Amino acid sequence: MSLLECLVGIALCTILLTPLLQSAADLVVHQIQYEKKQLLISEADRAFEIIGRAIRIAGYRNIKSSHLASNKAQIQWIELSKRVGFRGSDAITVRHELSDGIDFDCIGNNLTVDRTKNHLALQGFLVDRQASAPKGVKANGGSLICQSLDRQGRLQNTTLMNGVNTLLIEELDVAKDSGERLFKVGLEMTDGASLNLRLERTFRTRNLL
């Protein structure tokens, strides 16, 4: 085989293989994007599960308890604060009594009397700037923070997850005589680059009748 024939063969191979290699590279990029998207959706679903559980338990009163007989009407079972967090995120705080069973707060601590204040457990959610990001490095969104009470009844903040741009909570209208409250919770998740997802869920209270 002459040098010319060899060069022609190499050129033809290059022409034929380039589209295949480009397609393979594009497939890898799309696969990485898909996996990142699924990871963000999974993280958001976990956050929705925790926030939704807190909203549903808000206002729970133990029928055996006598602590709240005189002032239960004045208790703010759910407090919604607008645009107080990272990038204008909302915040929500819920309170409830302890049941006779096993209760957990938003980070999985077993709720006992020493984790209450005025005999009420507290769970809160907000988005704050990512504290773990090194100085000068662009943060991968903000951090979803869980607020709860420690064993001395003091407020503590714990990071649930990173990659959260905003937390938006809107109270929806329901029948005035129902005693229920309905909240639409929106999360914008990000990978810190090109991927941004907006997801929403709606949760209804169960104990504010």
mmCIF file with all atom_site columns, C-alpha atoms in Angstrom:
data_model
loop_
_atom_site.group_PDB
_atom_site.id
_atom_site.type_symbol
_atom_site.label_atom_id
_atom_site.label_alt_id
_atom_site.label_comp_id
_atom_site.label_asym_id
_atom_site.label_entity_id
_atom_site.label_seq_id
_atom_site.pdbx_PDB_ins_code
_atom_site.Cartn_x
_atom_site.Cartn_y
_atom_site.Cartn_z
_atom_site.occupancy
_atom_site.B_iso_or_equiv
_atom_site.pdbx_formal_charge
_atom_site.auth_seq_id
_atom_site.auth_comp_id
_atom_site.auth_asym_id
_atom_site.auth_atom_id
_atom_site.pdbx_PDB_model_num
ATOM 1   C CA . MET A 1 1   ? 0.000   0.000  0.000  1.00 0.00 ? 1   MET A CA 1
ATOM 2   C CA . SER A 1 2   ? 1.383   3.367  -0.986 1.00 0.00 ? 2   SER A CA 1
ATOM 3   C CA . LEU A 1 3   ? 1.605   6.344  1.330  1.00 0.00 ? 3   LEU A CA 1
ATOM 4   C CA . LEU A 1 4   ? -1.129  8.081  -0.644 1.00 0.00 ? 4   LEU A CA 1
ATOM 5   C CA . GLU A 1 5   ? -3.485  5.127  -0.261 1.00 0.00 ? 5   GLU A CA 1
ATOM 6   C CA . CYS A 1 6   ? -2.720  5.027  3.468  1.00 0.00 ? 6   CYS A CA 1
ATOM 7   C CA . LEU A 1 7   ? -3.492  8.736  3.855  1.00 0.00 ? 7   LEU A CA 1
ATOM 8   C CA . VAL A 1 8   ? -6.716  8.368  1.882  1.00 0.00 ? 8   VAL A CA 1
ATOM 9   C CA . GLY A 1 9   ? -7.748  5.445  4.097  1.00 0.00 ? 9   GLY A CA 1
ATOM 10  C CA . ILE A 1 10  ? -7.060  7.421  7.247  1.00 0.00 ? 10  ILE A CA 1
ATOM 11  C CA . ALA A 1 11  ? -9.047  10.365 5.895  1.00 0.00 ? 11  ALA A CA 1
ATOM 12  C CA . LEU A 1 12  ? -12.006 8.138  5.026  1.00 0.00 ? 12  LEU A CA 1
ATOM 13  C CA . CYS A 1 13  ? -11.925 6.521  8.481  1.00 0.00 ? 13  CYS A CA 1
ATOM 14  C CA . THR A 1 14  ? -11.828 9.940  10.089 1.00 0.00 ? 14  THR A CA 1
ATOM 15  C CA . ILE A 1 15  ? -14.809 11.098 8.020  1.00 0.00 ? 15  ILE A CA 1
ATOM 16  C CA . LEU A 1 16  ? -16.785 7.979  8.919  1.00 0.00 ? 16  LEU A CA 1
ATOM 17  C CA . LEU A 1 17  ? -15.865 7.871  12.621 1.00 0.00 ? 17  LEU A CA 1
ATOM 18  C CA . THR A 1 18  ? -16.242 11.566 13.466 1.00 0.00 ? 18  THR A CA 1
ATOM 19  C CA . PRO A 1 19  ? -20.078 11.539 13.462 1.00 0.00 ? 19  PRO A CA 1
ATOM 20  C CA . LEU A 1 20  ? -20.084 8.368  15.545 1.00 0.00 ? 20  LEU A CA 1
ATOM 21  C CA . LEU A 1 21  ? -17.666 9.820  18.080 1.00 0.00 ? 21  LEU A CA 1
ATOM 22  C CA . GLN A 1 22  ? -19.650 13.061 18.218 1.00 0.00 ? 22  GLN A CA 1
ATOM 23  C CA . SER A 1 23  ? -22.875 11.115 18.759 1.00 0.00 ? 23  SER A CA 1
ATOM 24  C CA . ALA A 1 24  ? -21.236 9.095  21.531 1.00 0.00 ? 24  ALA A CA 1
ATOM 25  C CA . ALA A 1 25  ? -19.983 12.281 23.187 1.00 0.00 ? 25  ALA A CA 1
ATOM 26  C CA . ASP A 1 26  ? -23.448 13.867 22.957 1.00 0.00 ? 26  ASP A CA 1
ATOM 27  C CA . LEU A 1 27  ? -24.981 10.719 24.423 1.00 0.00 ? 27  LEU A CA 1
ATOM 28  C CA . VAL A 1 28  ? -22.604 10.865 27.397 1.00 0.00 ? 28  VAL A CA 1
ATOM 29  C CA . VAL A 1 29  ? -23.435 14.553 27.978 1.00 0.00 ? 29  VAL A CA 1
ATOM 30  C CA . HIS A 1 30  ? -27.178 13.847 27.842 1.00 0.00 ? 30  HIS A CA 1
ATOM 31  C CA . GLN A 1 31  ? -26.780 10.888 30.192 1.00 0.00 ? 31  GLN A CA 1
ATOM 32  C CA . ILE A 1 32  ? -24.891 13.043 32.710 1.00 0.00 ? 32  ILE A CA 1
ATOM 33  C CA . GLN A 1 33  ? -27.575 15.750 32.478 1.00 0.00 ? 33  GLN A CA 1
ATOM 34  C CA . TYR A 1 34  ? -30.314 13.148 32.931 1.00 0.00 ? 34  TYR A CA 1
ATOM 35  C CA . GLU A 1 35  ? -28.624 11.689 36.015 1.00 0.00 ? 35  GLU A CA 1
ATOM 36  C CA . LYS A 1 36  ? -28.152 15.170 37.497 1.00 0.00 ? 36  LYS A CA 1
ATOM 37  C CA . LYS A 1 37  ? -31.815 15.965 36.846 1.00 0.00 ? 37  LYS A CA 1
ATOM 38  C CA . GLN A 1 38  ? -32.984 12.734 38.478 1.00 0.00 ? 38  GLN A CA 1
ATOM 39  C CA . LEU A 1 39  ? -30.760 13.428 41.488 1.00 0.00 ? 39  LEU A CA 1
ATOM 40  C CA . LEU A 1 40  ? -32.245 16.915 41.905 1.00 0.00 ? 40  LEU A CA 1
ATOM 41  C CA . ILE A 1 41  ? -35.783 15.522 41.597 1.00 0.00 ? 41  ILE A CA 1
ATOM 42  C CA . SER A 1 42  ? -34.975 12.868 44.195 1.00 0.00 ? 42  SER A CA 1
ATOM 43  C CA . GLU A 1 43  ? -33.617 15.516 46.593 1.00 0.00 ? 43  GLU A CA 1
ATOM 44  C CA . ALA A 1 44  ? -36.686 17.691 46.027 1.00 0.00 ? 44  ALA A CA 1
ATOM 45  C CA . ASP A 1 45  ? -39.006 14.747 46.685 1.00 0.00 ? 45  ASP A CA 1
ATOM 46  C CA . ARG A 1 46  ? -37.211 14.118 49.980 1.00 0.00 ? 46  ARG A CA 1
ATOM 47  C CA . ALA A 1 47  ? -37.626 17.773 50.943 1.00 0.00 ? 47  ALA A CA 1
ATOM 48  C CA . PHE A 1 48  ? -41.310 17.744 49.991 1.00 0.00 ? 48  PHE A CA 1
ATOM 49  C CA . GLU A 1 49  ? -41.881 14.640 52.094 1.00 0.00 ? 49  GLU A CA 1
ATOM 50  C CA . ILE A 1 50  ? -40.327 16.266 55.181 1.00 0.00 ? 50  ILE A CA 1
ATOM 51  C CA . ILE A 1 51  ? -42.040 19.648 54.714 1.00 0.00 ? 51  ILE A CA 1
ATOM 52  C CA . GLY A 1 52  ? -45.378 18.034 53.917 1.00 0.00 ? 52  GLY A CA 1
ATOM 53  C CA . ARG A 1 53  ? -45.202 15.834 57.012 1.00 0.00 ? 53  ARG A CA 1
ATOM 54  C CA . ALA A 1 54  ? -44.571 18.907 59.167 1.00 0.00 ? 54  ALA A CA 1
ATOM 55  C CA . ILE A 1 55  ? -47.492 20.823 57.633 1.00 0.00 ? 55  ILE A CA 1
ATOM 56  C CA . ARG A 1 56  ? -49.839 17.886 58.157 1.00 0.00 ? 56  ARG A CA 1
ATOM 57  C CA . ILE A 1 57  ? -48.905 17.558 61.838 1.00 0.00 ? 57  ILE A CA 1
ATOM 58  C CA . ALA A 1 58  ? -49.120 21.315 62.534 1.00 0.00 ? 58  ALA A CA 1
ATOM 59  C CA . GLY A 1 59  ? -51.574 22.080 65.317 1.00 0.00 ? 59  GLY A CA 1
ATOM 60  C CA . TYR A 1 60  ? -51.727 18.520 66.628 1.00 0.00 ? 60  TYR A CA 1
ATOM 61  C CA . ARG A 1 61  ? -53.046 18.450 70.186 1.00 0.00 ? 61  ARG A CA 1
ATOM 62  C CA . ASN A 1 62  ? -52.834 15.449 72.464 1.00 0.00 ? 62  ASN A CA 1
ATOM 63  C CA . ILE A 1 63  ? -56.242 14.865 74.010 1.00 0.00 ? 63  ILE A CA 1
ATOM 64  C CA . LYS A 1 64  ? -54.525 13.772 77.230 1.00 0.00 ? 64  LYS A CA 1
ATOM 65  C CA . SER A 1 65  ? -52.663 17.064 77.527 1.00 0.00 ? 65  SER A CA 1
ATOM 66  C CA . SER A 1 66  ? -53.876 19.831 79.820 1.00 0.00 ? 66  SER A CA 1
ATOM 67  C CA . HIS A 1 67  ? -51.075 22.319 79.123 1.00 0.00 ? 67  HIS A CA 1
ATOM 68  C CA . LEU A 1 68  ? -52.833 24.199 76.338 1.00 0.00 ? 68  LEU A CA 1
ATOM 69  C CA . ALA A 1 69  ? -56.333 24.390 77.730 1.00 0.00 ? 69  ALA A CA 1
ATOM 70  C CA . SER A 1 70  ? -56.140 28.110 78.521 1.00 0.00 ? 70  SER A CA 1
ATOM 71  C CA . ASN A 1 71  ? -54.110 29.570 75.647 1.00 0.00 ? 71  ASN A CA 1
ATOM 72  C CA . LYS A 1 72  ? -54.454 27.266 72.652 1.00 0.00 ? 72  LYS A CA 1
ATOM 73  C CA . ALA A 1 73  ? -56.422 29.897 70.699 1.00 0.00 ? 73  ALA A CA 1
ATOM 74  C CA . GLN A 1 74  ? -53.456 32.302 70.779 1.00 0.00 ? 74  GLN A CA 1
ATOM 75  C CA . ILE A 1 75  ? -50.847 29.811 69.554 1.00 0.00 ? 75  ILE A CA 1
ATOM 76  C CA . GLN A 1 76  ? -49.453 30.349 66.063 1.00 0.00 ? 76  GLN A CA 1
ATOM 77  C CA . TRP A 1 77  ? -49.528 26.756 64.860 1.00 0.00 ? 77  TRP A CA 1
ATOM 78  C CA . ILE A 1 78  ? -48.218 27.780 61.428 1.00 0.00 ? 78  ILE A CA 1
ATOM 79  C CA . GLU A 1 79  ? -46.176 30.903 60.724 1.00 0.00 ? 79  GLU A CA 1
ATOM 80  C CA . LEU A 1 80  ? -45.437 31.811 57.110 1.00 0.00 ? 80  LEU A CA 1
ATOM 81  C CA . SER A 1 81  ? -42.782 34.468 56.430 1.00 0.00 ? 81  SER A CA 1
ATOM 82  C CA . LYS A 1 82  ? -42.417 35.810 52.894 1.00 0.00 ? 82  LYS A CA 1
ATOM 83  C CA . ARG A 1 83  ? -39.102 36.638 51.160 1.00 0.00 ? 83  ARG A CA 1
ATOM 84  C CA . VAL A 1 84  ? -36.904 36.376 54.251 1.00 0.00 ? 84  VAL A CA 1
ATOM 85  C CA . GLY A 1 85  ? -34.342 33.866 53.003 1.00 0.00 ? 85  GLY A CA 1
ATOM 86  C CA . PHE A 1 86  ? -31.769 33.253 50.283 1.00 0.00 ? 86  PHE A CA 1
ATOM 87  C CA . ARG A 1 87  ? -32.777 34.864 46.960 1.00 0.00 ? 87  ARG A CA 1
ATOM 88  C CA . GLY A 1 88  ? -36.152 35.896 48.335 1.00 0.00 ? 88  GLY A CA 1
ATOM 89  C CA . SER A 1 89  ? -37.088 32.473 49.666 1.00 0.00 ? 89  SER A CA 1
ATOM 90  C CA . ASP A 1 90  ? -40.002 32.053 52.035 1.00 0.00 ? 90  ASP A CA 1
ATOM 91  C CA . ALA A 1 91  ? -39.892 30.359 55.441 1.00 0.00 ? 91  ALA A CA 1
ATOM 92  C CA . ILE A 1 92  ? -42.423 28.344 57.393 1.00 0.00 ? 92  ILE A CA 1
ATOM 93  C CA . THR A 1 93  ? -42.566 27.331 61.051 1.00 0.00 ? 93  THR A CA 1
ATOM 94  C CA . VAL A 1 94  ? -45.009 24.814 62.516 1.00 0.00 ? 94  VAL A CA 1
ATOM 95  C CA . ARG A 1 95  ? -45.780 23.837 66.099 1.00 0.00 ? 95  ARG A CA 1
ATOM 96  C CA . HIS A 1 96  ? -47.538 20.835 67.559 1.00 0.00 ? 96  HIS A CA 1
ATOM 97  C CA . GLU A 1 97  ? -47.864 18.764 70.689 1.00 0.00 ? 97  GLU A CA 1
ATOM 98  C CA . LEU A 1 98  ? -46.353 15.346 71.106 1.00 0.00 ? 98  LEU A CA 1
ATOM 99  C CA . SER A 1 99  ? -48.406 12.238 70.505 1.00 0.00 ? 99  SER A CA 1
ATOM 100 C CA . ASP A 1 100 ? -48.411 9.127  72.688 1.00 0.00 ? 100 ASP A CA 1
ATOM 101 C CA . GLY A 1 101 ? -46.369 7.321  70.041 1.00 0.00 ? 101 GLY A CA 1
ATOM 102 C CA . ILE A 1 102 ? -42.954 8.003  68.537 1.00 0.00 ? 102 ILE A CA 1
ATOM 103 C CA . ASP A 1 103 ? -42.583 11.416 66.902 1.00 0.00 ? 103 ASP A CA 1
ATOM 104 C CA . PHE A 1 104 ? -39.658 12.708 64.850 1.00 0.00 ? 104 PHE A CA 1
ATOM 105 C CA . ASP A 1 105 ? -38.579 16.197 63.901 1.00 0.00 ? 105 ASP A CA 1
ATOM 106 C CA . CYS A 1 106 ? -37.431 17.288 60.438 1.00 0.00 ? 106 CYS A CA 1
ATOM 107 C CA . ILE A 1 107 ? -33.918 15.862 60.885 1.00 0.00 ? 107 ILE A CA 1
ATOM 108 C CA . GLY A 1 108 ? -35.011 12.549 62.354 1.00 0.00 ? 108 GLY A CA 1
ATOM 109 C CA . ASN A 1 109 ? -34.529 13.260 66.062 1.00 0.00 ? 109 ASN A CA 1
ATOM 110 C CA . ASN A 1 110 ? -36.888 11.396 68.335 1.00 0.00 ? 110 ASN A CA 1
ATOM 111 C CA . LEU A 1 111 ? -39.131 14.091 69.817 1.00 0.00 ? 111 LEU A CA 1
ATOM 112 C CA . THR A 1 112 ? -39.317 14.019 73.597 1.00 0.00 ? 112 THR A CA 1
ATOM 113 C CA . VAL A 1 113 ? -40.479 16.541 76.181 1.00 0.00 ? 113 VAL A CA 1
ATOM 114 C CA . ASP A 1 114 ? -36.977 18.013 76.479 1.00 0.00 ? 114 ASP A CA 1
ATOM 115 C CA . ARG A 1 115 ? -37.106 18.914 72.759 1.00 0.00 ? 115 ARG A CA 1
ATOM 116 C CA . THR A 1 116 ? -40.162 21.141 73.275 1.00 0.00 ? 116 THR A CA 1
ATOM 117 C CA . LYS A 1 117 ? -40.769 24.703 74.403 1.00 0.00 ? 117 LYS A CA 1
ATOM 118 C CA . ASN A 1 118 ? -43.925 25.456 76.388 1.00 0.00 ? 118 ASN A CA 1
ATOM 119 C CA . HIS A 1 119 ? -44.824 21.812 75.710 1.00 0.00 ? 119 HIS A CA 1
ATOM 120 C CA . LEU A 1 120 ? -44.764 22.403 71.931 1.00 0.00 ? 120 LEU A CA 1
ATOM 121 C CA . ALA A 1 121 ? -42.433 20.875 69.365 1.00 0.00 ? 121 ALA A CA 1
ATOM 122 C CA . LEU A 1 122 ? -41.205 23.170 66.580 1.00 0.00 ? 122 LEU A CA 1
ATOM 123 C CA . GLN A 1 123 ? -40.192 22.485 62.998 1.00 0.00 ? 123 GLN A CA 1
ATOM 124 C CA . GLY A 1 124 ? -39.158 25.187 60.549 1.00 0.00 ? 124 GLY A CA 1
ATOM 125 C CA . PHE A 1 125 ? -37.854 25.395 56.992 1.00 0.00 ? 125 PHE A CA 1
ATOM 126 C CA . LEU A 1 126 ? -35.942 28.133 55.196 1.00 0.00 ? 126 LEU A CA 1
ATOM 127 C CA . VAL A 1 127 ? -33.192 28.543 52.592 1.00 0.00 ? 127 VAL A CA 1
ATOM 128 C CA . ASP A 1 128 ? -29.908 30.159 53.575 1.00 0.00 ? 128 ASP A CA 1
ATOM 129 C CA . ARG A 1 129 ? -26.642 30.851 51.787 1.00 0.00 ? 129 ARG A CA 1
ATOM 130 C CA . GLN A 1 130 ? -24.479 27.751 51.486 1.00 0.00 ? 130 GLN A CA 1
ATOM 131 C CA . ALA A 1 131 ? -22.083 27.997 54.424 1.00 0.00 ? 131 ALA A CA 1
ATOM 132 C CA . SER A 1 132 ? -19.895 25.088 53.307 1.00 0.00 ? 132 SER A CA 1
ATOM 133 C CA . ALA A 1 133 ? -18.854 26.683 50.001 1.00 0.00 ? 133 ALA A CA 1
ATOM 134 C CA . PRO A 1 134 ? -15.187 27.799 50.034 1.00 0.00 ? 134 PRO A CA 1
ATOM 135 C CA . LYS A 1 135 ? -14.593 31.523 49.861 1.00 0.00 ? 135 LYS A CA 1
ATOM 136 C CA . GLY A 1 136 ? -14.460 32.756 46.282 1.00 0.00 ? 136 GLY A CA 1
ATOM 137 C CA . VAL A 1 137 ? -16.127 29.623 44.887 1.00 0.00 ? 137 VAL A CA 1
ATOM 138 C CA . LYS A 1 138 ? -19.560 29.971 43.308 1.00 0.00 ? 138 LYS A CA 1
ATOM 139 C CA . ALA A 1 139 ? -22.102 28.248 45.539 1.00 0.00 ? 139 ALA A CA 1
ATOM 140 C CA . ASN A 1 140 ? -24.267 25.479 44.156 1.00 0.00 ? 140 ASN A CA 1
ATOM 141 C CA . GLY A 1 141 ? -27.468 27.310 45.087 1.00 0.00 ? 141 GLY A CA 1
ATOM 142 C CA . GLY A 1 142 ? -28.415 27.686 48.723 1.00 0.00 ? 142 GLY A CA 1
ATOM 143 C CA . SER A 1 143 ? -29.000 25.254 51.572 1.00 0.00 ? 143 SER A CA 1
ATOM 144 C CA . LEU A 1 144 ? -32.396 24.062 52.769 1.00 0.00 ? 144 LEU A CA 1
ATOM 145 C CA . ILE A 1 145 ? -32.327 24.485 56.534 1.00 0.00 ? 145 ILE A CA 1
ATOM 146 C CA . CYS A 1 146 ? -34.380 22.560 59.071 1.00 0.00 ? 146 CYS A CA 1
ATOM 147 C CA . GLN A 1 147 ? -35.085 24.353 62.345 1.00 0.00 ? 147 GLN A CA 1
ATOM 148 C CA . SER A 1 148 ? -35.883 22.310 65.436 1.00 0.00 ? 148 SER A CA 1
ATOM 149 C CA . LEU A 1 149 ? -35.327 22.355 69.179 1.00 0.00 ? 149 LEU A CA 1
ATOM 150 C CA . ASP A 1 150 ? -32.375 20.732 70.929 1.00 0.00 ? 150 ASP A CA 1
ATOM 151 C CA . ARG A 1 151 ? -32.522 18.921 74.258 1.00 0.00 ? 151 ARG A CA 1
ATOM 152 C CA . GLN A 1 152 ? -32.435 22.253 76.105 1.00 0.00 ? 152 GLN A CA 1
ATOM 153 C CA . GLY A 1 153 ? -35.364 23.592 74.100 1.00 0.00 ? 153 GLY A CA 1
ATOM 154 C CA . ARG A 1 154 ? -33.116 25.952 72.115 1.00 0.00 ? 154 ARG A CA 1
ATOM 155 C CA . LEU A 1 155 ? -33.545 26.622 68.411 1.00 0.00 ? 155 LEU A CA 1
ATOM 156 C CA . GLN A 1 156 ? -31.021 24.831 66.201 1.00 0.00 ? 156 GLN A CA 1
ATOM 157 C CA . ASN A 1 157 ? -30.427 24.990 62.459 1.00 0.00 ? 157 ASN A CA 1
ATOM 158 C CA . THR A 1 158 ? -29.407 21.905 60.483 1.00 0.00 ? 158 THR A CA 1
ATOM 159 C CA . THR A 1 159 ? -28.687 21.694 56.742 1.00 0.00 ? 159 THR A CA 1
ATOM 160 C CA . LEU A 1 160 ? -30.944 19.184 55.023 1.00 0.00 ? 160 LEU A CA 1
ATOM 161 C CA . MET A 1 161 ? -29.533 19.560 51.508 1.00 0.00 ? 161 MET A CA 1
ATOM 162 C CA . ASN A 1 162 ? -27.721 21.901 49.138 1.00 0.00 ? 162 ASN A CA 1
ATOM 163 C CA . GLY A 1 163 ? -28.596 22.852 45.576 1.00 0.00 ? 163 GLY A CA 1
ATOM 164 C CA . VAL A 1 164 ? -31.767 24.776 46.487 1.00 0.00 ? 164 VAL A CA 1
ATOM 165 C CA . ASN A 1 165 ? -32.168 28.162 44.806 1.00 0.00 ? 165 ASN A CA 1
ATOM 166 C CA . THR A 1 166 ? -35.501 29.164 46.309 1.00 0.00 ? 166 THR A CA 1
ATOM 167 C CA . LEU A 1 167 ? -38.278 27.913 48.555 1.00 0.00 ? 167 LEU A CA 1
ATOM 168 C CA . LEU A 1 168 ? -41.646 29.492 47.754 1.00 0.00 ? 168 LEU A CA 1
ATOM 169 C CA . ILE A 1 169 ? -44.724 28.847 49.894 1.00 0.00 ? 169 ILE A CA 1
ATOM 170 C CA . GLU A 1 170 ? -48.177 30.160 49.063 1.00 0.00 ? 170 GLU A CA 1
ATOM 171 C CA . GLU A 1 171 ? -51.283 29.701 51.185 1.00 0.00 ? 171 GLU A CA 1
ATOM 172 C CA . LEU A 1 172 ? -54.263 28.846 49.006 1.00 0.00 ? 172 LEU A CA 1
ATOM 173 C CA . ASP A 1 173 ? -57.888 29.676 49.663 1.00 0.00 ? 173 ASP A CA 1
ATOM 174 C CA . VAL A 1 174 ? -60.112 27.021 51.219 1.00 0.00 ? 174 VAL A CA 1
ATOM 175 C CA . ALA A 1 175 ? -63.623 27.098 52.617 1.00 0.00 ? 175 ALA A CA 1
ATOM 176 C CA . LYS A 1 176 ? -63.616 29.404 55.647 1.00 0.00 ? 176 LYS A CA 1
ATOM 177 C CA . ASP A 1 177 ? -65.617 27.001 57.792 1.00 0.00 ? 177 ASP A CA 1
ATOM 178 C CA . SER A 1 178 ? -63.399 24.010 57.055 1.00 0.00 ? 178 SER A CA 1
ATOM 179 C CA . GLY A 1 179 ? -60.743 24.965 59.632 1.00 0.00 ? 179 GLY A CA 1
ATOM 180 C CA . GLU A 1 180 ? -58.089 23.614 57.270 1.00 0.00 ? 180 GLU A CA 1
ATOM 181 C CA . ARG A 1 181 ? -55.214 25.456 55.600 1.00 0.00 ? 181 ARG A CA 1
ATOM 182 C CA . LEU A 1 182 ? -53.778 24.620 52.203 1.00 0.00 ? 182 LEU A CA 1
ATOM 183 C CA . PHE A 1 183 ? -50.200 25.408 51.149 1.00 0.00 ? 183 PHE A CA 1
ATOM 184 C CA . LYS A 1 184 ? -48.503 25.210 47.754 1.00 0.00 ? 184 LYS A CA 1
ATOM 185 C CA . VAL A 1 185 ? -44.787 24.574 48.241 1.00 0.00 ? 185 VAL A CA 1
ATOM 186 C CA . GLY A 1 186 ? -42.376 25.273 45.388 1.00 0.00 ? 186 GLY A CA 1
ATOM 187 C CA . LEU A 1 187 ? -38.694 24.363 45.207 1.00 0.00 ? 187 LEU A CA 1
ATOM 188 C CA . GLU A 1 188 ? -36.231 25.535 42.600 1.00 0.00 ? 188 GLU A CA 1
ATOM 189 C CA . MET A 1 189 ? -33.338 23.090 42.452 1.00 0.00 ? 189 MET A CA 1
ATOM 190 C CA . THR A 1 190 ? -30.034 23.762 40.686 1.00 0.00 ? 190 THR A CA 1
ATOM 191 C CA . ASP A 1 191 ? -26.764 22.018 39.885 1.00 0.00 ? 191 ASP A CA 1
ATOM 192 C CA . GLY A 1 192 ? -24.992 25.386 40.015 1.00 0.00 ? 192 GLY A CA 1
ATOM 193 C CA . ALA A 1 193 ? -24.520 25.426 36.243 1.00 0.00 ? 193 ALA A CA 1
ATOM 194 C CA . SER A 1 194 ? -27.099 25.040 33.485 1.00 0.00 ? 194 SER A CA 1
ATOM 195 C CA . LEU A 1 195 ? -29.690 22.863 35.200 1.00 0.00 ? 195 LEU A CA 1
ATOM 196 C CA . ASN A 1 196 ? -32.556 24.540 37.077 1.00 0.00 ? 196 ASN A CA 1
ATOM 197 C CA . LEU A 1 197 ? -35.758 22.722 37.998 1.00 0.00 ? 197 LEU A CA 1
ATOM 198 C CA . ARG A 1 198 ? -38.952 24.191 39.454 1.00 0.00 ? 198 ARG A CA 1
ATOM 199 C CA . LEU A 1 199 ? -41.095 21.630 41.293 1.00 0.00 ? 199 LEU A CA 1
ATOM 200 C CA . GLU A 1 200 ? -44.305 22.100 43.275 1.00 0.00 ? 200 GLU A CA 1
ATOM 201 C CA . ARG A 1 201 ? -46.455 20.121 45.698 1.00 0.00 ? 201 ARG A CA 1
ATOM 202 C CA . THR A 1 202 ? -49.611 21.016 47.641 1.00 0.00 ? 202 THR A CA 1
ATOM 203 C CA . PHE A 1 203 ? -50.191 20.042 51.275 1.00 0.00 ? 203 PHE A CA 1
ATOM 204 C CA . ARG A 1 204 ? -53.247 20.332 53.504 1.00 0.00 ? 204 ARG A CA 1
ATOM 205 C CA . THR A 1 205 ? -53.276 20.580 57.294 1.00 0.00 ? 205 THR A CA 1
ATOM 206 C CA . ARG A 1 206 ? -55.068 17.891 59.276 1.00 0.00 ? 206 ARG A CA 1
ATOM 207 C CA . ASN A 1 207 ? -55.206 19.180 62.835 1.00 0.00 ? 207 ASN A CA 1
ATOM 208 C CA . LEU A 1 208 ? -56.494 22.748 62.642 1.00 0.00 ? 208 LEU A CA 1
ATOM 209 C CA . LEU A 1 209 ? -60.202 21.895 62.777 1.00 0.00 ? 209 LEU A CA 1
#
